JSON list of C-alpha atoms in Angstrom, two decimals:
[
{"chain": "A", "resi": 1, "resn": "UNK", "atom": "CA", "xyz": [-43.68, 78.68, 106.36]},
{"chain": "A", "resi": 2, "resn": "UNK", "atom": "CA", "xyz": [-42.15, 81.91, 107.57]},
{"chain": "A", "resi": 3, "resn": "UNK", "atom": "CA", "xyz": [-43.41, 81.32, 111.11]},
{"chain": "A", "resi": 4, "resn": "UNK", "atom": "CA", "xyz": [-41.90, 77.82, 111.18]},
{"chain": "A", "resi": 5, "resn": "UNK", "atom": "CA", "xyz": [-38.46, 79.12, 110.15]},
{"chain": "A", "resi": 6, "resn": "UNK", "atom": "CA", "xyz": [-38.68, 81.89, 112.74]},
{"chain": "A", "resi": 7, "resn": "UNK", "atom": "CA", "xyz": [-39.59, 79.45, 115.52]},
{"chain": "A", "resi": 8, "resn": "UNK", "atom": "CA", "xyz": [-36.78, 77.11, 114.44]},
{"chain": "A", "resi": 9, "resn": "UNK", "atom": "CA", "xyz": [-34.24, 79.93, 114.63]},
{"chain": "A", "resi": 10, "resn": "UNK", "atom": "CA", "xyz": [-35.56, 80.96, 118.03]},
{"chain": "A", "resi": 11, "resn": "UNK", "atom": "CA", "xyz": [-35.17, 77.37, 119.29]},
{"chain": "A", "resi": 12, "resn": "UNK", "atom": "CA", "xyz": [-31.58, 77.16, 117.97]},
{"chain": "A", "resi": 13, "resn": "UNK", "atom": "CA", "xyz": [-30.71, 80.48, 119.56]},
{"chain": "A", "resi": 14, "resn": "UNK", "atom": "CA", "xyz": [-32.15, 79.37, 122.87]},
{"chain": "A", "resi": 15, "resn": "UNK", "atom": "CA", "xyz": [-30.27, 76.08, 122.76]},
{"chain": "A", "resi": 16, "resn": "UNK", "atom": "CA", "xyz": [-26.98, 77.97, 122.11]},
{"chain": "A", "resi": 17, "resn": "UNK", "atom": "CA", "xyz": [-27.63, 80.25, 125.05]},
{"chain": "A", "resi": 18, "resn": "UNK", "atom": "CA", "xyz": [-28.32, 77.32, 127.33]},
{"chain": "A", "resi": 19, "resn": "UNK", "atom": "CA", "xyz": [-25.26, 75.47, 126.09]},
{"chain": "A", "resi": 20, "resn": "UNK", "atom": "CA", "xyz": [-23.05, 78.50, 126.70]},
{"chain": "A", "resi": 21, "resn": "UNK", "atom": "CA", "xyz": [-24.42, 78.86, 130.20]},
{"chain": "A", "resi": 22, "resn": "UNK", "atom": "CA", "xyz": [-23.73, 75.24, 130.94]},
{"chain": "A", "resi": 23, "resn": "UNK", "atom": "CA", "xyz": [-20.13, 75.56, 129.79]},
{"chain": "A", "resi": 24, "resn": "UNK", "atom": "CA", "xyz": [-19.53, 78.65, 131.83]},
{"chain": "A", "resi": 25, "resn": "UNK", "atom": "CA", "xyz": [-21.50, 77.83, 134.99]},
{"chain": "A", "resi": 26, "resn": "UNK", "atom": "CA", "xyz": [-22.33, 74.16, 134.88]},
{"chain": "A", "resi": 27, "resn": "UNK", "atom": "CA", "xyz": [-18.66, 73.04, 134.82]},
{"chain": "A", "resi": 28, "resn": "UNK", "atom": "CA", "xyz": [-16.57, 75.64, 136.68]},
{"chain": "A", "resi": 29, "resn": "UNK", "atom": "CA", "xyz": [-13.64, 73.26, 137.06]},
{"chain": "A", "resi": 30, "resn": "UNK", "atom": "CA", "xyz": [-13.23, 72.97, 133.33]},
{"chain": "A", "resi": 31, "resn": "UNK", "atom": "CA", "xyz": [-13.52, 76.73, 132.86]},
{"chain": "A", "resi": 32, "resn": "UNK", "atom": "CA", "xyz": [-10.82, 77.30, 135.47]},
{"chain": "A", "resi": 33, "resn": "UNK", "atom": "CA", "xyz": [-8.60, 74.75, 133.76]},
{"chain": "A", "resi": 34, "resn": "UNK", "atom": "CA", "xyz": [-9.06, 76.49, 130.44]},
{"chain": "A", "resi": 35, "resn": "UNK", "atom": "CA", "xyz": [-8.20, 79.85, 131.97]},
{"chain": "A", "resi": 36, "resn": "UNK", "atom": "CA", "xyz": [-5.11, 78.41, 133.68]},
{"chain": "A", "resi": 37, "resn": "UNK", "atom": "CA", "xyz": [-4.00, 76.80, 130.43]},
{"chain": "A", "resi": 38, "resn": "UNK", "atom": "CA", "xyz": [-4.44, 80.09, 128.62]},
{"chain": "A", "resi": 39, "resn": "UNK", "atom": "CA", "xyz": [-2.36, 81.93, 131.21]},
{"chain": "A", "resi": 40, "resn": "UNK", "atom": "CA", "xyz": [0.36, 79.28, 131.01]},
{"chain": "A", "resi": 41, "resn": "UNK", "atom": "CA", "xyz": [0.53, 79.53, 127.22]},
{"chain": "A", "resi": 42, "resn": "UNK", "atom": "CA", "xyz": [0.66, 83.33, 127.43]},
{"chain": "A", "resi": 43, "resn": "UNK", "atom": "CA", "xyz": [3.53, 83.12, 129.94]},
{"chain": "A", "resi": 44, "resn": "UNK", "atom": "CA", "xyz": [5.46, 80.72, 127.73]},
{"chain": "A", "resi": 45, "resn": "UNK", "atom": "CA", "xyz": [4.96, 83.01, 124.74]},
{"chain": "A", "resi": 46, "resn": "UNK", "atom": "CA", "xyz": [6.18, 86.00, 126.75]},
{"chain": "A", "resi": 47, "resn": "UNK", "atom": "CA", "xyz": [9.32, 84.13, 127.85]},
{"chain": "A", "resi": 48, "resn": "UNK", "atom": "CA", "xyz": [10.04, 83.06, 124.27]},
{"chain": "A", "resi": 49, "resn": "UNK", "atom": "CA", "xyz": [9.59, 86.63, 123.10]},
{"chain": "A", "resi": 50, "resn": "UNK", "atom": "CA", "xyz": [12.02, 87.94, 125.71]},
{"chain": "A", "resi": 51, "resn": "UNK", "atom": "CA", "xyz": [14.58, 85.32, 124.74]},
{"chain": "A", "resi": 52, "resn": "UNK", "atom": "CA", "xyz": [14.15, 86.11, 121.07]},
{"chain": "A", "resi": 53, "resn": "UNK", "atom": "CA", "xyz": [14.72, 89.81, 121.77]},
{"chain": "A", "resi": 54, "resn": "UNK", "atom": "CA", "xyz": [17.57, 89.38, 124.26]},
{"chain": "A", "resi": 55, "resn": "UNK", "atom": "CA", "xyz": [19.63, 92.51, 124.70]},
{"chain": "A", "resi": 56, "resn": "UNK", "atom": "CA", "xyz": [23.13, 92.27, 123.21]},
{"chain": "A", "resi": 57, "resn": "UNK", "atom": "CA", "xyz": [26.17, 92.14, 125.44]},
{"chain": "A", "resi": 58, "resn": "UNK", "atom": "CA", "xyz": [29.19, 94.43, 125.10]},
{"chain": "A", "resi": 59, "resn": "UNK", "atom": "CA", "xyz": [32.54, 94.87, 126.81]},
{"chain": "A", "resi": 60, "resn": "UNK", "atom": "CA", "xyz": [34.88, 97.84, 126.51]},
{"chain": "A", "resi": 61, "resn": "UNK", "atom": "CA", "xyz": [38.30, 98.00, 128.16]},
{"chain": "A", "resi": 62, "resn": "UNK", "atom": "CA", "xyz": [40.82, 100.80, 127.70]},
{"chain": "A", "resi": 63, "resn": "UNK", "atom": "CA", "xyz": [43.91, 102.28, 129.31]},
{"chain": "A", "resi": 64, "resn": "UNK", "atom": "CA", "xyz": [46.05, 105.28, 128.48]},
{"chain": "A", "resi": 65, "resn": "UNK", "atom": "CA", "xyz": [49.66, 106.33, 128.39]},
{"chain": "A", "resi": 66, "resn": "UNK", "atom": "CA", "xyz": [50.44, 109.33, 130.59]},
{"chain": "A", "resi": 67, "resn": "UNK", "atom": "CA", "xyz": [49.45, 112.43, 128.65]},
{"chain": "A", "resi": 68, "resn": "UNK", "atom": "CA", "xyz": [46.58, 110.90, 126.68]},
{"chain": "A", "resi": 69, "resn": "UNK", "atom": "CA", "xyz": [43.54, 113.04, 127.48]},
{"chain": "A", "resi": 70, "resn": "UNK", "atom": "CA", "xyz": [40.86, 110.70, 126.04]},
{"chain": "A", "resi": 71, "resn": "UNK", "atom": "CA", "xyz": [41.36, 107.82, 128.44]},
{"chain": "A", "resi": 72, "resn": "UNK", "atom": "CA", "xyz": [43.22, 109.25, 131.39]},
{"chain": "A", "resi": 73, "resn": "UNK", "atom": "CA", "xyz": [42.48, 106.23, 133.58]},
{"chain": "A", "resi": 74, "resn": "UNK", "atom": "CA", "xyz": [41.61, 102.55, 133.04]},
{"chain": "A", "resi": 75, "resn": "UNK", "atom": "CA", "xyz": [38.06, 101.89, 131.85]},
{"chain": "A", "resi": 76, "resn": "UNK", "atom": "CA", "xyz": [35.87, 98.79, 131.93]},
{"chain": "A", "resi": 77, "resn": "UNK", "atom": "CA", "xyz": [32.28, 99.17, 130.70]},
{"chain": "A", "resi": 78, "resn": "UNK", "atom": "CA", "xyz": [29.69, 96.49, 129.97]},
{"chain": "A", "resi": 79, "resn": "UNK", "atom": "CA", "xyz": [26.01, 96.60, 129.03]},
{"chain": "A", "resi": 80, "resn": "UNK", "atom": "CA", "xyz": [25.15, 96.90, 132.73]},
{"chain": "A", "resi": 81, "resn": "UNK", "atom": "CA", "xyz": [27.11, 100.16, 133.07]},
{"chain": "A", "resi": 82, "resn": "UNK", "atom": "CA", "xyz": [25.79, 102.01, 130.03]},
{"chain": "A", "resi": 83, "resn": "UNK", "atom": "CA", "xyz": [22.79, 102.41, 127.75]},
{"chain": "A", "resi": 84, "resn": "UNK", "atom": "CA", "xyz": [24.05, 100.52, 124.71]},
{"chain": "A", "resi": 85, "resn": "UNK", "atom": "CA", "xyz": [22.73, 101.37, 121.26]},
{"chain": "A", "resi": 86, "resn": "UNK", "atom": "CA", "xyz": [23.80, 99.84, 117.98]},
{"chain": "A", "resi": 87, "resn": "UNK", "atom": "CA", "xyz": [25.51, 98.67, 116.03]},
{"chain": "A", "resi": 88, "resn": "UNK", "atom": "CA", "xyz": [24.82, 101.35, 113.46]},
{"chain": "A", "resi": 89, "resn": "UNK", "atom": "CA", "xyz": [26.08, 100.05, 110.12]},
{"chain": "A", "resi": 90, "resn": "UNK", "atom": "CA", "xyz": [26.61, 102.08, 107.00]},
{"chain": "A", "resi": 91, "resn": "UNK", "atom": "CA", "xyz": [25.68, 100.13, 103.90]},
{"chain": "A", "resi": 92, "resn": "UNK", "atom": "CA", "xyz": [25.74, 103.00, 101.44]},
{"chain": "A", "resi": 93, "resn": "UNK", "atom": "CA", "xyz": [27.64, 100.66, 99.13]},
{"chain": "A", "resi": 94, "resn": "UNK", "atom": "CA", "xyz": [25.07, 97.97, 98.21]},
{"chain": "A", "resi": 95, "resn": "UNK", "atom": "CA", "xyz": [25.80, 94.63, 99.82]},
{"chain": "A", "resi": 96, "resn": "UNK", "atom": "CA", "xyz": [28.71, 95.93, 101.89]},
{"chain": "A", "resi": 97, "resn": "UNK", "atom": "CA", "xyz": [28.85, 96.90, 105.58]},
{"chain": "A", "resi": 98, "resn": "UNK", "atom": "CA", "xyz": [32.07, 98.88, 105.80]},
{"chain": "A", "resi": 99, "resn": "UNK", "atom": "CA", "xyz": [31.39, 101.30, 108.67]},
{"chain": "A", "resi": 100, "resn": "UNK", "atom": "CA", "xyz": [30.17, 100.47, 112.18]},
{"chain": "A", "resi": 101, "resn": "UNK", "atom": "CA", "xyz": [29.41, 102.63, 115.21]},
{"chain": "A", "resi": 102, "resn": "UNK", "atom": "CA", "xyz": [28.69, 101.35, 118.72]},
{"chain": "A", "resi": 103, "resn": "UNK", "atom": "CA", "xyz": [27.19, 103.85, 121.17]},
{"chain": "A", "resi": 104, "resn": "UNK", "atom": "CA", "xyz": [27.44, 103.40, 124.93]},
{"chain": "A", "resi": 105, "resn": "UNK", "atom": "CA", "xyz": [25.35, 106.12, 126.54]},
{"chain": "A", "resi": 106, "resn": "UNK", "atom": "CA", "xyz": [25.37, 107.33, 130.12]},
{"chain": "A", "resi": 107, "resn": "UNK", "atom": "CA", "xyz": [22.88, 106.05, 132.69]},
{"chain": "A", "resi": 108, "resn": "UNK", "atom": "CA", "xyz": [22.00, 107.26, 136.17]},
{"chain": "A", "resi": 109, "resn": "UNK", "atom": "CA", "xyz": [22.59, 108.02, 138.86]},
{"chain": "A", "resi": 110, "resn": "UNK", "atom": "CA", "xyz": [26.13, 109.18, 138.06]},
{"chain": "A", "resi": 111, "resn": "UNK", "atom": "CA", "xyz": [25.87, 109.60, 134.26]},
{"chain": "A", "resi": 112, "resn": "UNK", "atom": "CA", "xyz": [29.67, 109.47, 134.13]},
{"chain": "A", "resi": 113, "resn": "UNK", "atom": "CA", "xyz": [30.25, 106.52, 131.79]},
{"chain": "A", "resi": 114, "resn": "UNK", "atom": "CA", "xyz": [29.95, 106.70, 128.02]},
{"chain": "A", "resi": 115, "resn": "UNK", "atom": "CA", "xyz": [31.88, 105.73, 124.94]},
{"chain": "A", "resi": 116, "resn": "UNK", "atom": "CA", "xyz": [31.56, 105.82, 121.17]},
{"chain": "A", "resi": 117, "resn": "UNK", "atom": "CA", "xyz": [33.45, 103.27, 119.09]},
{"chain": "A", "resi": 118, "resn": "UNK", "atom": "CA", "xyz": [33.72, 103.69, 115.32]},
{"chain": "A", "resi": 119, "resn": "UNK", "atom": "CA", "xyz": [35.62, 101.53, 112.82]},
{"chain": "A", "resi": 120, "resn": "UNK", "atom": "CA", "xyz": [35.63, 101.78, 109.06]},
{"chain": "A", "resi": 121, "resn": "UNK", "atom": "CA", "xyz": [37.09, 100.10, 106.00]},
{"chain": "A", "resi": 122, "resn": "UNK", "atom": "CA", "xyz": [35.02, 102.15, 103.57]},
{"chain": "A", "resi": 123, "resn": "UNK", "atom": "CA", "xyz": [38.03, 103.94, 102.07]},
{"chain": "A", "resi": 124, "resn": "UNK", "atom": "CA", "xyz": [39.76, 100.60, 101.60]},
{"chain": "A", "resi": 125, "resn": "UNK", "atom": "CA", "xyz": [36.99, 99.48, 99.28]},
{"chain": "A", "resi": 126, "resn": "UNK", "atom": "CA", "xyz": [35.81, 96.40, 101.16]},
{"chain": "A", "resi": 127, "resn": "UNK", "atom": "CA", "xyz": [33.51, 95.31, 103.98]},
{"chain": "A", "resi": 128, "resn": "UNK", "atom": "CA", "xyz": [34.55, 95.06, 107.61]},
{"chain": "A", "resi": 129, "resn": "UNK", "atom": "CA", "xyz": [36.49, 91.84, 107.94]},
{"chain": "A", "resi": 130, "resn": "UNK", "atom": "CA", "xyz": [39.07, 90.13, 110.10]},
{"chain": "A", "resi": 131, "resn": "UNK", "atom": "CA", "xyz": [42.57, 91.53, 109.91]},
{"chain": "A", "resi": 132, "resn": "UNK", "atom": "CA", "xyz": [44.98, 94.24, 111.06]},
{"chain": "A", "resi": 133, "resn": "UNK", "atom": "CA", "xyz": [44.69, 97.82, 109.81]},
{"chain": "A", "resi": 134, "resn": "UNK", "atom": "CA", "xyz": [47.42, 100.46, 109.95]},
{"chain": "A", "resi": 135, "resn": "UNK", "atom": "CA", "xyz": [47.78, 103.37, 109.51]},
{"chain": "A", "resi": 136, "resn": "UNK", "atom": "CA", "xyz": [44.38, 104.86, 110.31]},
{"chain": "A", "resi": 137, "resn": "UNK", "atom": "CA", "xyz": [42.69, 108.23, 110.27]},
{"chain": "A", "resi": 138, "resn": "UNK", "atom": "CA", "xyz": [39.59, 109.54, 112.00]},
{"chain": "A", "resi": 139, "resn": "UNK", "atom": "CA", "xyz": [36.80, 107.37, 110.62]},
{"chain": "A", "resi": 140, "resn": "UNK", "atom": "CA", "xyz": [34.45, 110.10, 109.43]},
{"chain": "A", "resi": 141, "resn": "UNK", "atom": "CA", "xyz": [37.24, 111.87, 107.52]},
{"chain": "A", "resi": 142, "resn": "UNK", "atom": "CA", "xyz": [39.45, 109.00, 106.37]},
{"chain": "A", "resi": 143, "resn": "UNK", "atom": "CA", "xyz": [41.27, 109.50, 103.09]},
{"chain": "A", "resi": 144, "resn": "UNK", "atom": "CA", "xyz": [41.11, 107.00, 100.22]},
{"chain": "A", "resi": 145, "resn": "UNK", "atom": "CA", "xyz": [43.23, 103.98, 101.04]},
{"chain": "A", "resi": 146, "resn": "UNK", "atom": "CA", "xyz": [43.02, 104.57, 104.81]},
{"chain": "A", "resi": 147, "resn": "UNK", "atom": "CA", "xyz": [41.14, 102.61, 107.45]},
{"chain": "A", "resi": 148, "resn": "UNK", "atom": "CA", "xyz": [39.06, 104.59, 109.93]},
{"chain": "A", "resi": 149, "resn": "UNK", "atom": "CA", "xyz": [39.04, 104.65, 113.73]},
{"chain": "A", "resi": 150, "resn": "UNK", "atom": "CA", "xyz": [37.45, 106.95, 116.29]},
{"chain": "A", "resi": 151, "resn": "UNK", "atom": "CA", "xyz": [37.22, 106.18, 120.02]},
{"chain": "A", "resi": 152, "resn": "UNK", "atom": "CA", "xyz": [35.62, 108.68, 122.39]},
{"chain": "A", "resi": 153, "resn": "UNK", "atom": "CA", "xyz": [35.47, 108.03, 126.12]},
{"chain": "A", "resi": 154, "resn": "UNK", "atom": "CA", "xyz": [33.42, 109.93, 128.68]},
{"chain": "A", "resi": 155, "resn": "UNK", "atom": "CA", "xyz": [32.74, 112.75, 126.22]},
{"chain": "A", "resi": 156, "resn": "UNK", "atom": "CA", "xyz": [36.41, 113.22, 125.31]},
{"chain": "A", "resi": 157, "resn": "UNK", "atom": "CA", "xyz": [37.60, 112.57, 121.76]},
{"chain": "A", "resi": 158, "resn": "UNK", "atom": "CA", "xyz": [40.16, 113.44, 119.10]},
{"chain": "A", "resi": 159, "resn": "UNK", "atom": "CA", "xyz": [40.05, 116.00, 116.30]},
{"chain": "A", "resi": 160, "resn": "UNK", "atom": "CA", "xyz": [42.55, 113.93, 114.32]},
{"chain": "A", "resi": 161, "resn": "UNK", "atom": "CA", "xyz": [43.43, 110.27, 114.79]},
{"chain": "A", "resi": 162, "resn": "UNK", "atom": "CA", "xyz": [46.42, 108.05, 114.09]},
{"chain": "A", "resi": 163, "resn": "UNK", "atom": "CA", "xyz": [47.10, 104.51, 115.18]},
{"chain": "A", "resi": 164, "resn": "UNK", "atom": "CA", "xyz": [45.97, 101.01, 114.28]},
{"chain": "A", "resi": 165, "resn": "UNK", "atom": "CA", "xyz": [43.35, 98.36, 115.01]},
{"chain": "A", "resi": 166, "resn": "UNK", "atom": "CA", "xyz": [42.90, 94.64, 114.58]},
{"chain": "A", "resi": 167, "resn": "UNK", "atom": "CA", "xyz": [39.54, 92.96, 114.00]},
{"chain": "A", "resi": 168, "resn": "UNK", "atom": "CA", "xyz": [40.03, 89.69, 115.86]},
{"chain": "A", "resi": 169, "resn": "UNK", "atom": "CA", "xyz": [36.67, 88.19, 114.94]},
{"chain": "A", "resi": 170, "resn": "UNK", "atom": "CA", "xyz": [33.58, 89.30, 113.03]},
{"chain": "A", "resi": 171, "resn": "UNK", "atom": "CA", "xyz": [30.47, 87.23, 112.23]},
{"chain": "A", "resi": 172, "resn": "UNK", "atom": "CA", "xyz": [27.23, 87.95, 110.44]},
{"chain": "A", "resi": 173, "resn": "UNK", "atom": "CA", "xyz": [23.91, 86.23, 111.14]},
{"chain": "A", "resi": 174, "resn": "UNK", "atom": "CA", "xyz": [22.55, 87.56, 107.84]},
{"chain": "A", "resi": 175, "resn": "UNK", "atom": "CA", "xyz": [23.73, 90.07, 105.23]},
{"chain": "A", "resi": 176, "resn": "UNK", "atom": "CA", "xyz": [23.99, 93.39, 107.03]},
{"chain": "A", "resi": 177, "resn": "UNK", "atom": "CA", "xyz": [23.16, 91.89, 110.44]},
{"chain": "A", "resi": 178, "resn": "UNK", "atom": "CA", "xyz": [26.11, 91.75, 112.81]},
{"chain": "A", "resi": 179, "resn": "UNK", "atom": "CA", "xyz": [26.20, 88.76, 115.17]},
{"chain": "A", "resi": 180, "resn": "UNK", "atom": "CA", "xyz": [29.62, 89.15, 116.79]},
{"chain": "A", "resi": 181, "resn": "UNK", "atom": "CA", "xyz": [32.45, 91.67, 116.69]},
{"chain": "A", "resi": 182, "resn": "UNK", "atom": "CA", "xyz": [35.76, 91.76, 118.58]},
{"chain": "A", "resi": 183, "resn": "UNK", "atom": "CA", "xyz": [38.62, 94.17, 117.97]},
{"chain": "A", "resi": 184, "resn": "UNK", "atom": "CA", "xyz": [41.51, 95.89, 119.73]},
{"chain": "A", "resi": 185, "resn": "UNK", "atom": "CA", "xyz": [42.92, 99.31, 118.99]},
{"chain": "A", "resi": 186, "resn": "UNK", "atom": "CA", "xyz": [45.65, 101.86, 119.56]},
{"chain": "A", "resi": 187, "resn": "UNK", "atom": "CA", "xyz": [44.66, 105.50, 119.08]},
{"chain": "A", "resi": 188, "resn": "UNK", "atom": "CA", "xyz": [46.81, 108.64, 119.10]},
{"chain": "A", "resi": 189, "resn": "UNK", "atom": "CA", "xyz": [45.17, 112.07, 119.21]},
{"chain": "A", "resi": 190, "resn": "UNK", "atom": "CA", "xyz": [46.37, 115.15, 117.34]},
{"chain": "A", "resi": 191, "resn": "UNK", "atom": "CA", "xyz": [49.60, 113.42, 116.25]},
{"chain": "A", "resi": 192, "resn": "UNK", "atom": "CA", "xyz": [50.79, 113.02, 119.85]},
{"chain": "A", "resi": 193, "resn": "UNK", "atom": "CA", "xyz": [52.83, 110.08, 121.16]},
{"chain": "A", "resi": 194, "resn": "UNK", "atom": "CA", "xyz": [50.64, 109.07, 124.17]},
{"chain": "A", "resi": 195, "resn": "UNK", "atom": "CA", "xyz": [48.15, 106.39, 123.16]},
{"chain": "A", "resi": 196, "resn": "UNK", "atom": "CA", "xyz": [44.77, 105.06, 124.18]},
{"chain": "A", "resi": 197, "resn": "UNK", "atom": "CA", "xyz": [44.82, 101.28, 123.95]},
{"chain": "A", "resi": 198, "resn": "UNK", "atom": "CA", "xyz": [41.96, 98.89, 124.45]},
{"chain": "A", "resi": 199, "resn": "UNK", "atom": "CA", "xyz": [39.56, 96.28, 123.23]},
{"chain": "A", "resi": 200, "resn": "UNK", "atom": "CA", "xyz": [35.86, 96.17, 122.45]},
{"chain": "A", "resi": 201, "resn": "UNK", "atom": "CA", "xyz": [33.52, 93.24, 121.78]},
{"chain": "A", "resi": 202, "resn": "UNK", "atom": "CA", "xyz": [29.84, 92.93, 120.87]},
{"chain": "A", "resi": 203, "resn": "UNK", "atom": "CA", "xyz": [27.67, 89.81, 120.99]},
{"chain": "A", "resi": 204, "resn": "UNK", "atom": "CA", "xyz": [24.13, 90.02, 119.63]},
{"chain": "A", "resi": 205, "resn": "UNK", "atom": "CA", "xyz": [23.11, 86.87, 121.51]},
{"chain": "A", "resi": 206, "resn": "UNK", "atom": "CA", "xyz": [23.62, 88.53, 124.90]},
{"chain": "A", "resi": 207, "resn": "UNK", "atom": "CA", "xyz": [26.18, 85.95, 126.03]},
{"chain": "A", "resi": 208, "resn": "UNK", "atom": "CA", "xyz": [28.68, 87.07, 128.65]},
{"chain": "A", "resi": 209, "resn": "UNK", "atom": "CA", "xyz": [31.94, 88.46, 127.25]},
{"chain": "A", "resi": 210, "resn": "UNK", "atom": "CA", "xyz": [35.33, 88.17, 128.92]},
{"chain": "A", "resi": 211, "resn": "UNK", "atom": "CA", "xyz": [38.81, 88.97, 127.69]},
{"chain": "A", "resi": 212, "resn": "UNK", "atom": "CA", "xyz": [41.09, 86.17, 128.80]},
{"chain": "A", "resi": 213, "resn": "UNK", "atom": "CA", "xyz": [44.59, 87.32, 129.80]},
{"chain": "A", "resi": 214, "resn": "UNK", "atom": "CA", "xyz": [47.52, 86.02, 127.73]},
{"chain": "A", "resi": 215, "resn": "UNK", "atom": "CA", "xyz": [48.52, 82.49, 128.64]},
{"chain": "A", "resi": 216, "resn": "UNK", "atom": "CA", "xyz": [51.32, 82.41, 131.21]},
{"chain": "A", "resi": 217, "resn": "UNK", "atom": "CA", "xyz": [54.06, 79.79, 130.95]},
{"chain": "A", "resi": 218, "resn": "UNK", "atom": "CA", "xyz": [54.47, 78.04, 134.33]},
{"chain": "A", "resi": 219, "resn": "UNK", "atom": "CA", "xyz": [57.78, 78.63, 136.11]},
{"chain": "A", "resi": 220, "resn": "UNK", "atom": "CA", "xyz": [58.39, 74.87, 136.22]},
{"chain": "A", "resi": 221, "resn": "UNK", "atom": "CA", "xyz": [58.09, 74.71, 132.44]},
{"chain": "A", "resi": 222, "resn": "UNK", "atom": "CA", "xyz": [60.50, 77.60, 132.03]},
{"chain": "A", "resi": 223, "resn": "UNK", "atom": "CA", "xyz": [62.99, 75.83, 134.33]},
{"chain": "A", "resi": 224, "resn": "UNK", "atom": "CA", "xyz": [62.61, 72.61, 132.39]},
{"chain": "A", "resi": 225, "resn": "UNK", "atom": "CA", "xyz": [63.21, 74.40, 129.09]},
{"chain": "A", "resi": 226, "resn": "UNK", "atom": "CA", "xyz": [66.32, 76.10, 130.50]},
{"chain": "A", "resi": 227, "resn": "UNK", "atom": "CA", "xyz": [67.71, 72.81, 131.83]},
{"chain": "A", "resi": 228, "resn": "UNK", "atom": "CA", "xyz": [67.07, 71.09, 128.50]},
{"chain": "A", "resi": 229, "resn": "UNK", "atom": "CA", "xyz": [68.84, 73.89, 126.64]},
{"chain": "A", "resi": 230, "resn": "UNK", "atom": "CA", "xyz": [71.88, 73.67, 128.90]},
{"chain": "A", "resi": 231, "resn": "UNK", "atom": "CA", "xyz": [71.99, 69.88, 128.45]},
{"chain": "A", "resi": 232, "resn": "UNK", "atom": "CA", "xyz": [71.86, 70.25, 124.68]},
{"chain": "A", "resi": 233, "resn": "UNK", "atom": "CA", "xyz": [74.73, 72.75, 124.73]},
{"chain": "A", "resi": 234, "resn": "UNK", "atom": "CA", "xyz": [76.88, 70.47, 126.89]},
{"chain": "A", "resi": 235, "resn": "UNK", "atom": "CA", "xyz": [76.07, 67.42, 124.77]},
{"chain": "A", "resi": 236, "resn": "UNK", "atom": "CA", "xyz": [77.00, 69.28, 121.60]},
{"chain": "A", "resi": 237, "resn": "UNK", "atom": "CA", "xyz": [80.29, 70.41, 123.17]},
{"chain": "A", "resi": 238, "resn": "UNK", "atom": "CA", "xyz": [81.17, 66.87, 124.28]},
{"chain": "A", "resi": 239, "resn": "UNK", "atom": "CA", "xyz": [80.40, 65.44, 120.85]},
{"chain": "A", "resi": 240, "resn": "UNK", "atom": "CA", "xyz": [82.62, 68.01, 119.16]},
{"chain": "A", "resi": 241, "resn": "UNK", "atom": "CA", "xyz": [85.47, 67.69, 121.66]},
{"chain": "A", "resi": 242, "resn": "UNK", "atom": "CA", "xyz": [87.12, 64.45, 120.31]},
{"chain": "A", "resi": 243, "resn": "UNK", "atom": "CA", "xyz": [87.15, 65.87, 116.80]},
{"chain": "A", "resi": 244, "resn": "UNK", "atom": "CA", "xyz": [88.99, 68.95, 118.00]},
{"chain": "A", "resi": 245, "resn": "UNK", "atom": "CA", "xyz": [91.56, 66.80, 119.88]},
{"chain": "A", "resi": 246, "resn": "UNK", "atom": "CA", "xyz": [92.14, 64.59, 116.83]},
{"chain": "A", "resi": 247, "resn": "UNK", "atom": "CA", "xyz": [92.72, 67.70, 114.74]},
{"chain": "A", "resi": 248, "resn": "UNK", "atom": "CA", "xyz": [95.14, 69.04, 117.34]},
{"chain": "A", "resi": 249, "resn": "UNK", "atom": "CA", "xyz": [97.08, 65.74, 117.38]},
{"chain": "A", "resi": 250, "resn": "UNK", "atom": "CA", "xyz": [97.37, 65.59, 113.59]},
{"chain": "A", "resi": 251, "resn": "UNK", "atom": "CA", "xyz": [98.57, 69.17, 113.59]},
{"chain": "A", "resi": 252, "resn": "UNK", "atom": "CA", "xyz": [101.22, 68.36, 116.22]},
{"chain": "A", "resi": 253, "resn": "UNK", "atom": "CA", "xyz": [102.50, 65.31, 114.26]},
{"chain": "A", "resi": 254, "resn": "UNK", "atom": "CA", "xyz": [102.73, 67.34, 111.08]},
{"chain": "A", "resi": 255, "resn": "UNK", "atom": "CA", "xyz": [104.76, 70.00, 112.85]},
{"chain": "A", "resi": 256, "resn": "UNK", "atom": "CA", "xyz": [107.24, 67.37, 114.15]},
{"chain": "A", "resi": 257, "resn": "UNK", "atom": "CA", "xyz": [107.74, 65.99, 110.65]}
]
């Protein structure tokens, strides 16, 4: 009985070996097709993974008044100019993201572009949300009841901060996960009058960011508005003119009597 089982197992093993050989060598076209299909699926998976982990896009624009030593000259940085890291969110208060830092590190060969952007509503007692905030103090040292701001550019920053900022838009893809952020700011260092003004935006999807200039009213429209205004003034004057004459006449008759 033992010998029969052993022989049966040997036969099955042999048949499996033959079958494997036939699949690998007897039909090379099919094997090549399987390999090609596997490579195609692997490529598709890699592309999907890259898309799922797309790098975020950022845009930072700033300009300074004469005498501001943080900006000094106009700046325009995007994710292609710097090594972006962030956002770093502080959620020390459970369920509330009230402090955000965006780090734009230098990259070669010049290593001359970097910026750190910090905004905070922690001392206001609520999460970061759309709205205008003024006055402000340096974010890390903001007093109770004060919003926080801290903009450093090319390794230059403030010891003390005053100014204001407006969060134009803020969106969350999940609690504590920032999807989109757009704000503009005005920062004064050490209580001085010259200001650094600018705007920063972050998009986790990696979509291109542009700051559209304010809409300009066409000259033809301005001319049309001016002409319409003049016409309204003249029409009003003409409508009121007969009444004034009637009043003048009645006054003259009364004086004769």
